[in-house]
CSV table of C-alpha atoms in Angstrom, one decimal:
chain,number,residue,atom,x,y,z
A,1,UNK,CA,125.4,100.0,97.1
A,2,UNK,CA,127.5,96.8,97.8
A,3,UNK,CA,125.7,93.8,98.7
A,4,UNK,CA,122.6,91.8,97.2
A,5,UNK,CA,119.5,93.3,96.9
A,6,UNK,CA,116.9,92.1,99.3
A,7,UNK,CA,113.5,91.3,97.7
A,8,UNK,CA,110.8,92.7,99.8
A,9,UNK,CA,108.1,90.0,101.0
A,10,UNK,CA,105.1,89.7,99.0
A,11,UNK,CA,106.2,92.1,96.7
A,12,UNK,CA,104.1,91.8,93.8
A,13,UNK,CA,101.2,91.3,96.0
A,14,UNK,CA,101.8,94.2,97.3
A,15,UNK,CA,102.5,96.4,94.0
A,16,UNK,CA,98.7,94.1,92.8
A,17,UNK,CA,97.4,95.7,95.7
A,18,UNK,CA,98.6,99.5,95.4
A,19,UNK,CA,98.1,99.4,91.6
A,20,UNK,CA,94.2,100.6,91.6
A,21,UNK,CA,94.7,103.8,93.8
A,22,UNK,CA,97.9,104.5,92.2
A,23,UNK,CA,97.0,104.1,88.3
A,24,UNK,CA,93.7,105.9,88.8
A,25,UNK,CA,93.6,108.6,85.6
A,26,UNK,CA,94.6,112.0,86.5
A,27,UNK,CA,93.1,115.3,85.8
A,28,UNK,CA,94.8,118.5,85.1
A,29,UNK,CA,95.7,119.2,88.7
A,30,UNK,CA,96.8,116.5,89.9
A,31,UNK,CA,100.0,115.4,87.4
A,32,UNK,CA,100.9,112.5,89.5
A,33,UNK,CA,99.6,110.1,92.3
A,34,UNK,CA,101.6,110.1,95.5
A,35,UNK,CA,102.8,107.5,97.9
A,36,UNK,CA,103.8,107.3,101.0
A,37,UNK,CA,106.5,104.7,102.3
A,38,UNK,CA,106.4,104.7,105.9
A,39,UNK,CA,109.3,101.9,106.1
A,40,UNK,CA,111.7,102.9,103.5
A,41,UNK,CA,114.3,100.4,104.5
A,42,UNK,CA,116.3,99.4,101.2
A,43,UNK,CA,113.7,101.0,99.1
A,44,UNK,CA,112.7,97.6,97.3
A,45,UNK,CA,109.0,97.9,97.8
A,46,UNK,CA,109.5,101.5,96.4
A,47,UNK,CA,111.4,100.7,93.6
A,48,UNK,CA,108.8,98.3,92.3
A,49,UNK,CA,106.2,100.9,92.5
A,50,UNK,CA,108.2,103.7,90.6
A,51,UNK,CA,109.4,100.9,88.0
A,52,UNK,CA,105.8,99.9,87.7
A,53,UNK,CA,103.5,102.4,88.2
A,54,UNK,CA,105.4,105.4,86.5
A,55,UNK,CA,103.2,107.7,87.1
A,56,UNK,CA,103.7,107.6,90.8
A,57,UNK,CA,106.0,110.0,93.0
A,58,UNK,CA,107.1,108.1,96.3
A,59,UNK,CA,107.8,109.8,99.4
A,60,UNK,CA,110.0,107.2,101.6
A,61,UNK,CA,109.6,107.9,105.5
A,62,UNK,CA,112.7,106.0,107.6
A,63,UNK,CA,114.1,106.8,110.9
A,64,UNK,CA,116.9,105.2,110.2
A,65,UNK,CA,119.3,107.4,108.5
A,66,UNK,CA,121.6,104.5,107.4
A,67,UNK,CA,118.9,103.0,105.4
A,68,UNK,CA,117.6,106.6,103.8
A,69,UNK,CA,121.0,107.3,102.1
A,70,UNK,CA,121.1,103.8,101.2
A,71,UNK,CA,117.3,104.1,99.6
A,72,UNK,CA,118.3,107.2,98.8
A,73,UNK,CA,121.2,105.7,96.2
A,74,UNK,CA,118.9,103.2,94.9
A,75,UNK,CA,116.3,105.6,94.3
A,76,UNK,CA,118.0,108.3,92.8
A,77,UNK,CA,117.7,107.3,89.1
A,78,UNK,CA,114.0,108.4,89.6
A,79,UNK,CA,115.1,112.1,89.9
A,80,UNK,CA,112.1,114.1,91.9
A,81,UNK,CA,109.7,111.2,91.2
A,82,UNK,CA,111.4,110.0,95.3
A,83,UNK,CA,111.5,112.0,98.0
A,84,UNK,CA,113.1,110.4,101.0
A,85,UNK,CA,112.3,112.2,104.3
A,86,UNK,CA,113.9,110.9,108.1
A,87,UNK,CA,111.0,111.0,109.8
A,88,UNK,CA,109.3,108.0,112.3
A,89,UNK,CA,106.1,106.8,110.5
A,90,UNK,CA,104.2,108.7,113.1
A,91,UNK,CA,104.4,111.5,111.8
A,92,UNK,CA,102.5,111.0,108.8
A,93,UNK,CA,99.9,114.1,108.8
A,94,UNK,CA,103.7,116.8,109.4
A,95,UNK,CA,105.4,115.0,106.6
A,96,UNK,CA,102.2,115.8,104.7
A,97,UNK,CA,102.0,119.2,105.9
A,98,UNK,CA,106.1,119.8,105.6
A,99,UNK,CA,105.6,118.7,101.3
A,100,UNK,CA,102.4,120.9,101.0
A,101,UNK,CA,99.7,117.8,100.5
A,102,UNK,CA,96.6,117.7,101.7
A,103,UNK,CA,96.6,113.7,100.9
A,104,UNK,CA,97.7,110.9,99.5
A,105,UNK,CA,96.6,108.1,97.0
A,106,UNK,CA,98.4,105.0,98.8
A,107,UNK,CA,100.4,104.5,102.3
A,108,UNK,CA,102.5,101.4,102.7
A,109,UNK,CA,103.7,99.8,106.4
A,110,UNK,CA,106.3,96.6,106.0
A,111,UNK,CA,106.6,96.4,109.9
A,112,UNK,CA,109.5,95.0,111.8
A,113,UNK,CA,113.1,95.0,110.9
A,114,UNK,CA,114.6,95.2,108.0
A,115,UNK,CA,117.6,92.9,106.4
A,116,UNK,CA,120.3,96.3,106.3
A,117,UNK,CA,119.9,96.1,110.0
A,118,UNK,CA,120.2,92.9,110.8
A,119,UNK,CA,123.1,92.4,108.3
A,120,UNK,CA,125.2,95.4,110.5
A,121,UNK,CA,127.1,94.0,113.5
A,122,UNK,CA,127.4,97.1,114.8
A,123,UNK,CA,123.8,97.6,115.2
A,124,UNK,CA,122.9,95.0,117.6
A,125,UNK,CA,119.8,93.3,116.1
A,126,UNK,CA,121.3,89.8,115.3
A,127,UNK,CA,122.4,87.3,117.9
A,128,UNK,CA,124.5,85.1,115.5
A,129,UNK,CA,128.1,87.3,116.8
A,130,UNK,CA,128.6,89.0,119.5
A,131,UNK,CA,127.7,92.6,119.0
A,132,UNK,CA,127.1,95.5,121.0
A,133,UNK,CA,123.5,96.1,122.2
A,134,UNK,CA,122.2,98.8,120.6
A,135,UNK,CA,118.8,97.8,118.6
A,136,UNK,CA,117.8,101.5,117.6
A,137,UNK,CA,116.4,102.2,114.4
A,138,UNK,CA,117.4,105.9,114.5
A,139,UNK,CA,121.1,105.3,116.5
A,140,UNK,CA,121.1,109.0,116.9
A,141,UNK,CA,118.5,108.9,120.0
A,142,UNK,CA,116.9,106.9,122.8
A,143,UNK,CA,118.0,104.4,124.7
A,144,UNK,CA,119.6,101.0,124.1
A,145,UNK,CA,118.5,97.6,124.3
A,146,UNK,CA,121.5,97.9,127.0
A,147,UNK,CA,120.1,100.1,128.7
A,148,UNK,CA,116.8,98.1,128.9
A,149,UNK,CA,118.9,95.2,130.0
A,150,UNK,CA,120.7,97.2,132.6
A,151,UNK,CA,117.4,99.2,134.1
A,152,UNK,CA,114.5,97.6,133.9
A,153,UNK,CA,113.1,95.7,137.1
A,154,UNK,CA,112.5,91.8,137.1
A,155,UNK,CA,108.4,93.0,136.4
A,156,UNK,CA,109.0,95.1,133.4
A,157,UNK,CA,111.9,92.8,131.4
A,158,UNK,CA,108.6,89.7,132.2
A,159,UNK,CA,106.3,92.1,130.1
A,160,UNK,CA,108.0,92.8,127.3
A,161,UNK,CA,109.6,89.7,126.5
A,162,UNK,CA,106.5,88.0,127.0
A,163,UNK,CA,104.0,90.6,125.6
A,164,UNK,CA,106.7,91.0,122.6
A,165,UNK,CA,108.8,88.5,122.6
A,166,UNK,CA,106.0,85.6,123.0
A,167,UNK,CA,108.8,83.9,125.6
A,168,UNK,CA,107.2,81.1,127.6
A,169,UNK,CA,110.1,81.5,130.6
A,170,UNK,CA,110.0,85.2,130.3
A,171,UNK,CA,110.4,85.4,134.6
A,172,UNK,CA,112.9,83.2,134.4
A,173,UNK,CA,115.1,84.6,131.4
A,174,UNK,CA,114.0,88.2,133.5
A,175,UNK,CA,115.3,87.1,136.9
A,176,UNK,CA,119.0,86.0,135.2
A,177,UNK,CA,119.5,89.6,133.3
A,178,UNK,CA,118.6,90.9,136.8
A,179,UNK,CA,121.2,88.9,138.8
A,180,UNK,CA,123.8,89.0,136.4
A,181,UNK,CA,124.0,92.6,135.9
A,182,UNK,CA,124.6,93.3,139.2
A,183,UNK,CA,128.2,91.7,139.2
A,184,UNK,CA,128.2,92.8,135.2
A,185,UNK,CA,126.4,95.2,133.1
A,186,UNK,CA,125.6,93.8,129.9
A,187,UNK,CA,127.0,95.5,127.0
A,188,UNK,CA,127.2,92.6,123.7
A,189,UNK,CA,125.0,90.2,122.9
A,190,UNK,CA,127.2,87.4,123.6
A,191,UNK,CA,126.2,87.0,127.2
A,192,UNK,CA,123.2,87.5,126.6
A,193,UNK,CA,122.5,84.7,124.5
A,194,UNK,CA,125.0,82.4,126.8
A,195,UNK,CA,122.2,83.1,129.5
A,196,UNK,CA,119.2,82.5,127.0
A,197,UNK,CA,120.9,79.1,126.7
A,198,UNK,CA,121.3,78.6,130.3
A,199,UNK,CA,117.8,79.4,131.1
A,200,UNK,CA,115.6,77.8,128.8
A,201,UNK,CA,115.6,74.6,128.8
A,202,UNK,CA,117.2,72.3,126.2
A,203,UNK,CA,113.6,71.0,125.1
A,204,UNK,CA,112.3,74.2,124.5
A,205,UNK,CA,115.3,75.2,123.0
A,206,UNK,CA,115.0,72.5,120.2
A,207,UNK,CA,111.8,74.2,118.7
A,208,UNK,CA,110.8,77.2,117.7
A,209,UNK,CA,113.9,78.6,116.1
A,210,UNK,CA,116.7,80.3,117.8
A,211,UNK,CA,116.5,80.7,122.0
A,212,UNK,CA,117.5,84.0,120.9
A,213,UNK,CA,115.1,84.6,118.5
A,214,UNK,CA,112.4,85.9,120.9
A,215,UNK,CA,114.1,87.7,123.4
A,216,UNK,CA,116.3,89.8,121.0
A,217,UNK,CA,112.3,90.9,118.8
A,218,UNK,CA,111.0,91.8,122.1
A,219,UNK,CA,113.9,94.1,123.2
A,220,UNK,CA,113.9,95.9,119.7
A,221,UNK,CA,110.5,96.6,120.2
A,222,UNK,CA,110.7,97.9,123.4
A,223,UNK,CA,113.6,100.4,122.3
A,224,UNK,CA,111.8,101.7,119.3
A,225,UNK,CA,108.5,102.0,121.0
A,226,UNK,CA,107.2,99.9,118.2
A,227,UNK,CA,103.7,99.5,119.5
A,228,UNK,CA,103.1,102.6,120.3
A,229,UNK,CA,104.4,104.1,117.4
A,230,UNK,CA,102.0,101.9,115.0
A,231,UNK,CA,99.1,102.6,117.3
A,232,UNK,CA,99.2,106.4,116.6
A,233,UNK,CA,100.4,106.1,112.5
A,234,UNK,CA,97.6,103.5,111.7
A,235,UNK,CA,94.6,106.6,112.0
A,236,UNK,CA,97.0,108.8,110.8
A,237,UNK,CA,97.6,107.0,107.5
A,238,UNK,CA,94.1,106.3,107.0
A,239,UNK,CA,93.1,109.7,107.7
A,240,UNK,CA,96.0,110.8,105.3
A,241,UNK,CA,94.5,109.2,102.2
A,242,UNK,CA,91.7,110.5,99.8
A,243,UNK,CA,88.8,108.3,98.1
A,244,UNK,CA,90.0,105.9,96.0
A,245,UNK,CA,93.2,105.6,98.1
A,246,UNK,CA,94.0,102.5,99.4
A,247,UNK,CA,96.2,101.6,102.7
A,248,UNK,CA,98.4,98.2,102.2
A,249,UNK,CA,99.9,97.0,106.4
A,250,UNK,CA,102.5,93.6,106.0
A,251,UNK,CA,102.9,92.9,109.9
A,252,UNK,CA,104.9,89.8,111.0
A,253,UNK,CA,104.0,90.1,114.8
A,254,UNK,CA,100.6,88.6,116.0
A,255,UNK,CA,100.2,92.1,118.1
A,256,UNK,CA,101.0,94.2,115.2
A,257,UNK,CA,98.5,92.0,113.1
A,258,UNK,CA,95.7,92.2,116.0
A,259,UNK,CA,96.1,96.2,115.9
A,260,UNK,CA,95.7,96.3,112.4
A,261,UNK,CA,93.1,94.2,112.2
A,262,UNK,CA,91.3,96.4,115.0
A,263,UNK,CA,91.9,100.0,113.0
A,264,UNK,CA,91.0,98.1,109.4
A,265,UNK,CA,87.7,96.3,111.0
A,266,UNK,CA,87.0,100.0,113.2
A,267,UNK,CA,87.2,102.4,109.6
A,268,UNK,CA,85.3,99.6,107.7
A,269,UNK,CA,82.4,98.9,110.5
A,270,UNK,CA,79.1,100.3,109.4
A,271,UNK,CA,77.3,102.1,112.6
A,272,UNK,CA,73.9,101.6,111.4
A,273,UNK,CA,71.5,99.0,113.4
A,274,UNK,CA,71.8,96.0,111.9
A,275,UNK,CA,68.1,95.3,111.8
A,276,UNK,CA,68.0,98.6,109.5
A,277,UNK,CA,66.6,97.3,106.4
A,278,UNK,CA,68.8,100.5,104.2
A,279,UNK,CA,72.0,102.3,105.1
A,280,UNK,CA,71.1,105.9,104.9
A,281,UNK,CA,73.3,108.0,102.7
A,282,UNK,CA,75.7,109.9,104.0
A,283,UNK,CA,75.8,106.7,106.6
A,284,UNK,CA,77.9,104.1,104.7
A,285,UNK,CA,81.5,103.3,106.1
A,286,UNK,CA,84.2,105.4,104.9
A,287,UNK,CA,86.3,103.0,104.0
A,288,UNK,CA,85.9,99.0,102.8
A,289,UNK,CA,88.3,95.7,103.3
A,290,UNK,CA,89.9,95.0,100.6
A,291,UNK,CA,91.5,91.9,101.4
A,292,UNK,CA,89.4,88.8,103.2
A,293,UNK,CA,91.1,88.2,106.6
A,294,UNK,CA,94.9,88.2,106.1
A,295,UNK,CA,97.1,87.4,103.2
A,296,UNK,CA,100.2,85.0,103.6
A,297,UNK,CA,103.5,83.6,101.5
A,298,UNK,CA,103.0,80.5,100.0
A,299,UNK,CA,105.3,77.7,100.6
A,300,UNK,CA,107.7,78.7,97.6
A,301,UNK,CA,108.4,82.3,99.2
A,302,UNK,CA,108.9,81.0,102.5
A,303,UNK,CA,111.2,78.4,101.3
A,304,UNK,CA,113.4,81.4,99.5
A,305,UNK,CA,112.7,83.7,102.3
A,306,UNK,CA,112.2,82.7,106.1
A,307,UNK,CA,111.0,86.1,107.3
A,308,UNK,CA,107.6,85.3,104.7
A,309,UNK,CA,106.4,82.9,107.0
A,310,UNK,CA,105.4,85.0,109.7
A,311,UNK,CA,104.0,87.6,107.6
A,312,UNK,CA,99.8,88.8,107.5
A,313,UNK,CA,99.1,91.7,105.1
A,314,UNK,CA,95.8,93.6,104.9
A,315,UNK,CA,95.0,96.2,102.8
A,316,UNK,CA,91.6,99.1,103.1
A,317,UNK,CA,90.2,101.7,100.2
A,318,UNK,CA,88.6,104.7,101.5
A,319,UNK,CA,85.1,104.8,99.3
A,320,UNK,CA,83.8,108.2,101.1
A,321,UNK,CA,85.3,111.0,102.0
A,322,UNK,CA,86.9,111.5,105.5
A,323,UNK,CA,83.8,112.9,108.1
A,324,UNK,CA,86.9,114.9,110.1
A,325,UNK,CA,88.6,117.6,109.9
A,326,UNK,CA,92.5,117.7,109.4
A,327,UNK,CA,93.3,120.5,111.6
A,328,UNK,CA,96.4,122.9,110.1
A,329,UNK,CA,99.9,121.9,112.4
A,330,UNK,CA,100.9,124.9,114.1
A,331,UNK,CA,104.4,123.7,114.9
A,332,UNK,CA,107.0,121.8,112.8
A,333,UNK,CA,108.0,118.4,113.8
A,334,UNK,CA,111.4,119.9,113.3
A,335,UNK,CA,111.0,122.0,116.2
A,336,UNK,CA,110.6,118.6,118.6
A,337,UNK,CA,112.7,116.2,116.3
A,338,UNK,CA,115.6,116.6,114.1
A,339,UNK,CA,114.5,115.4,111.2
A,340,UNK,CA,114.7,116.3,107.4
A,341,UNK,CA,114.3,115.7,103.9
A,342,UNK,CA,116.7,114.0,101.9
């Protein structure tokens, strides 16, 4: 694979806080404990856990299929230990199903996008060149963050860039896309960020980074649904995981943080009256925190690696057993998606 190597944020953190539900003795049926990777990318944070906790097998989850061959070259020295599968991440409980398991020790989320992507020109998530406007993660599918330039009303281009994008003059920025496209559609990135420049003005455009910077995170979450997506895989992962198995969320987004905070504070609530003076058994939360509030880089990471400051990672361990049932899947997702393993 040409290119440096990107080291994954937090990564031995991360590997520290995997470790326990992946090095957990095994017994005569179970010959190895499974993880799931449910953002592949380059495969760093999976290589780290193959190289380090050998008697793991990783299944990598990526709807990107760019970065699955890519991961998928990098990985390969770990024979059948790596299974990389094109899936979106939530789809967790038919990956499951697809590979025969009934659940897993450990399920990993490093949200956001990933350095492959915004390293391609041709994919449209950087707003250092002019580039076309795509912004999908799977470029096979779904509309483009042109085509949410080129469609979306004044009302709904406000909501996302300021529910996503955190953009103070998200009207204004909203209003310009909508009266320029209507004497030119856009189609790069270039005029885009000419207008970002023209519209915000040149105080607010001396802080916080890039002008860009927040309009171009909002529109790629807006094409790849990110929201939603993470709203339906959070349950499913902890669902997916047996006792003992543990559920590790890096988020760089203060939405993406809150919702993980909500799911990990919801699985980890006890529902007994406080004034109780003994849980009863059978009553005890199924699952427990196992980080204190949220864990960030230090300065020295940040310093090697921008993308570290913005980062929050939590981490749950299921302690009882799941109280609901996993229904069988009566359908592939193949029969709604064209997906695979790899």
């Amino acid at each position: 694979m040409a290119g440096p190597l990107h080291v994954p944020v937090l990564l031995d953190l991360v590997v520290a806080l995997l470790a326990p539900a992946l090095e957990r003795d095994t017994d005569t049926e179970i010959h190895s404990r499974v993880m799931v990777d449910c953002t592949l990318g380059l495969g760093g944070h999976s290589e780290a856990v193959l190289t380090r906790l050998p008697s793991t097998r990783v299944i990598g989850i990526d709807r990107d299929p760019q970065a699955l061959a890519l991961a998928g070259e990098r990985l390969a020295p770990f024979g059948d230990r790596f299974t990389g599968v094109h899936a979106v991440y939530d789809e967790i409980p038919d990956v499951l199903v697809e590979l025969g398991l009934a659940e897993v020790d450990a399920v990993l989320f490093d949200l956001g996008v990933s350095s492959m992507q915004l390293d391609v020109r041709e994919r449209g998530f950087a707003y250092a060149e002019d580039a076309p406007l795509d912004m999908r993660m799977d470029g096979t599918t779904g509309p483009t963050a042109a085509d949410v330039l080129n469609t979306y009303s004044v009302g709904e281009l406000t909501r996302i860039l300021r529910d996503y994008g955190e953009e103070k003059f998200a009207r204004k920025i909203a209003q310009a896309v909508v009266r320029r496209r209507g004497f030119e559609p856009f189609t790069t990135s270039g005029p885009l960020v000419e207008l970002l420049y023209a519209e915000i003005p040149a105080p607010a455009r001396r802080t916080g980074g890039h002008p860009a910077k927040r309009t171009f995170q909002a529109l790629r979450m807006e094409v790849n649904d990110e929201l939603a997506v993470l709203r339906r895989a959070l349950p499913a992962a902890i669902e997916a995981i047996g006792v003992g198995g543990r559920v590790v969320v890096e988020s760089y987004h203060s939405l993406e943080d809150r919702m993980v905070k909500q799911a990990f504070t919801a699985a980890t609530r006890s529902e007994v009256p406080p004034d109780l003076p003994f849980v009863p058994e059978g009553s005890e939360p199924p699952l427990r925190l196992v980080t204190r509030g949220a864990e960030k880089a230090e300065e020295g990471e940040i310093a090697e690696n921008p993308r570290a400051a913005s980062v929050r990672l939590r981490a749950v361990e299921r302690v009882h057993p799941s109280r609901t049932h996993r229904p069988s899947r009566t359908h592939s997702r193949n029969q709604s998606r064209n997906r695979g393993a790899v």
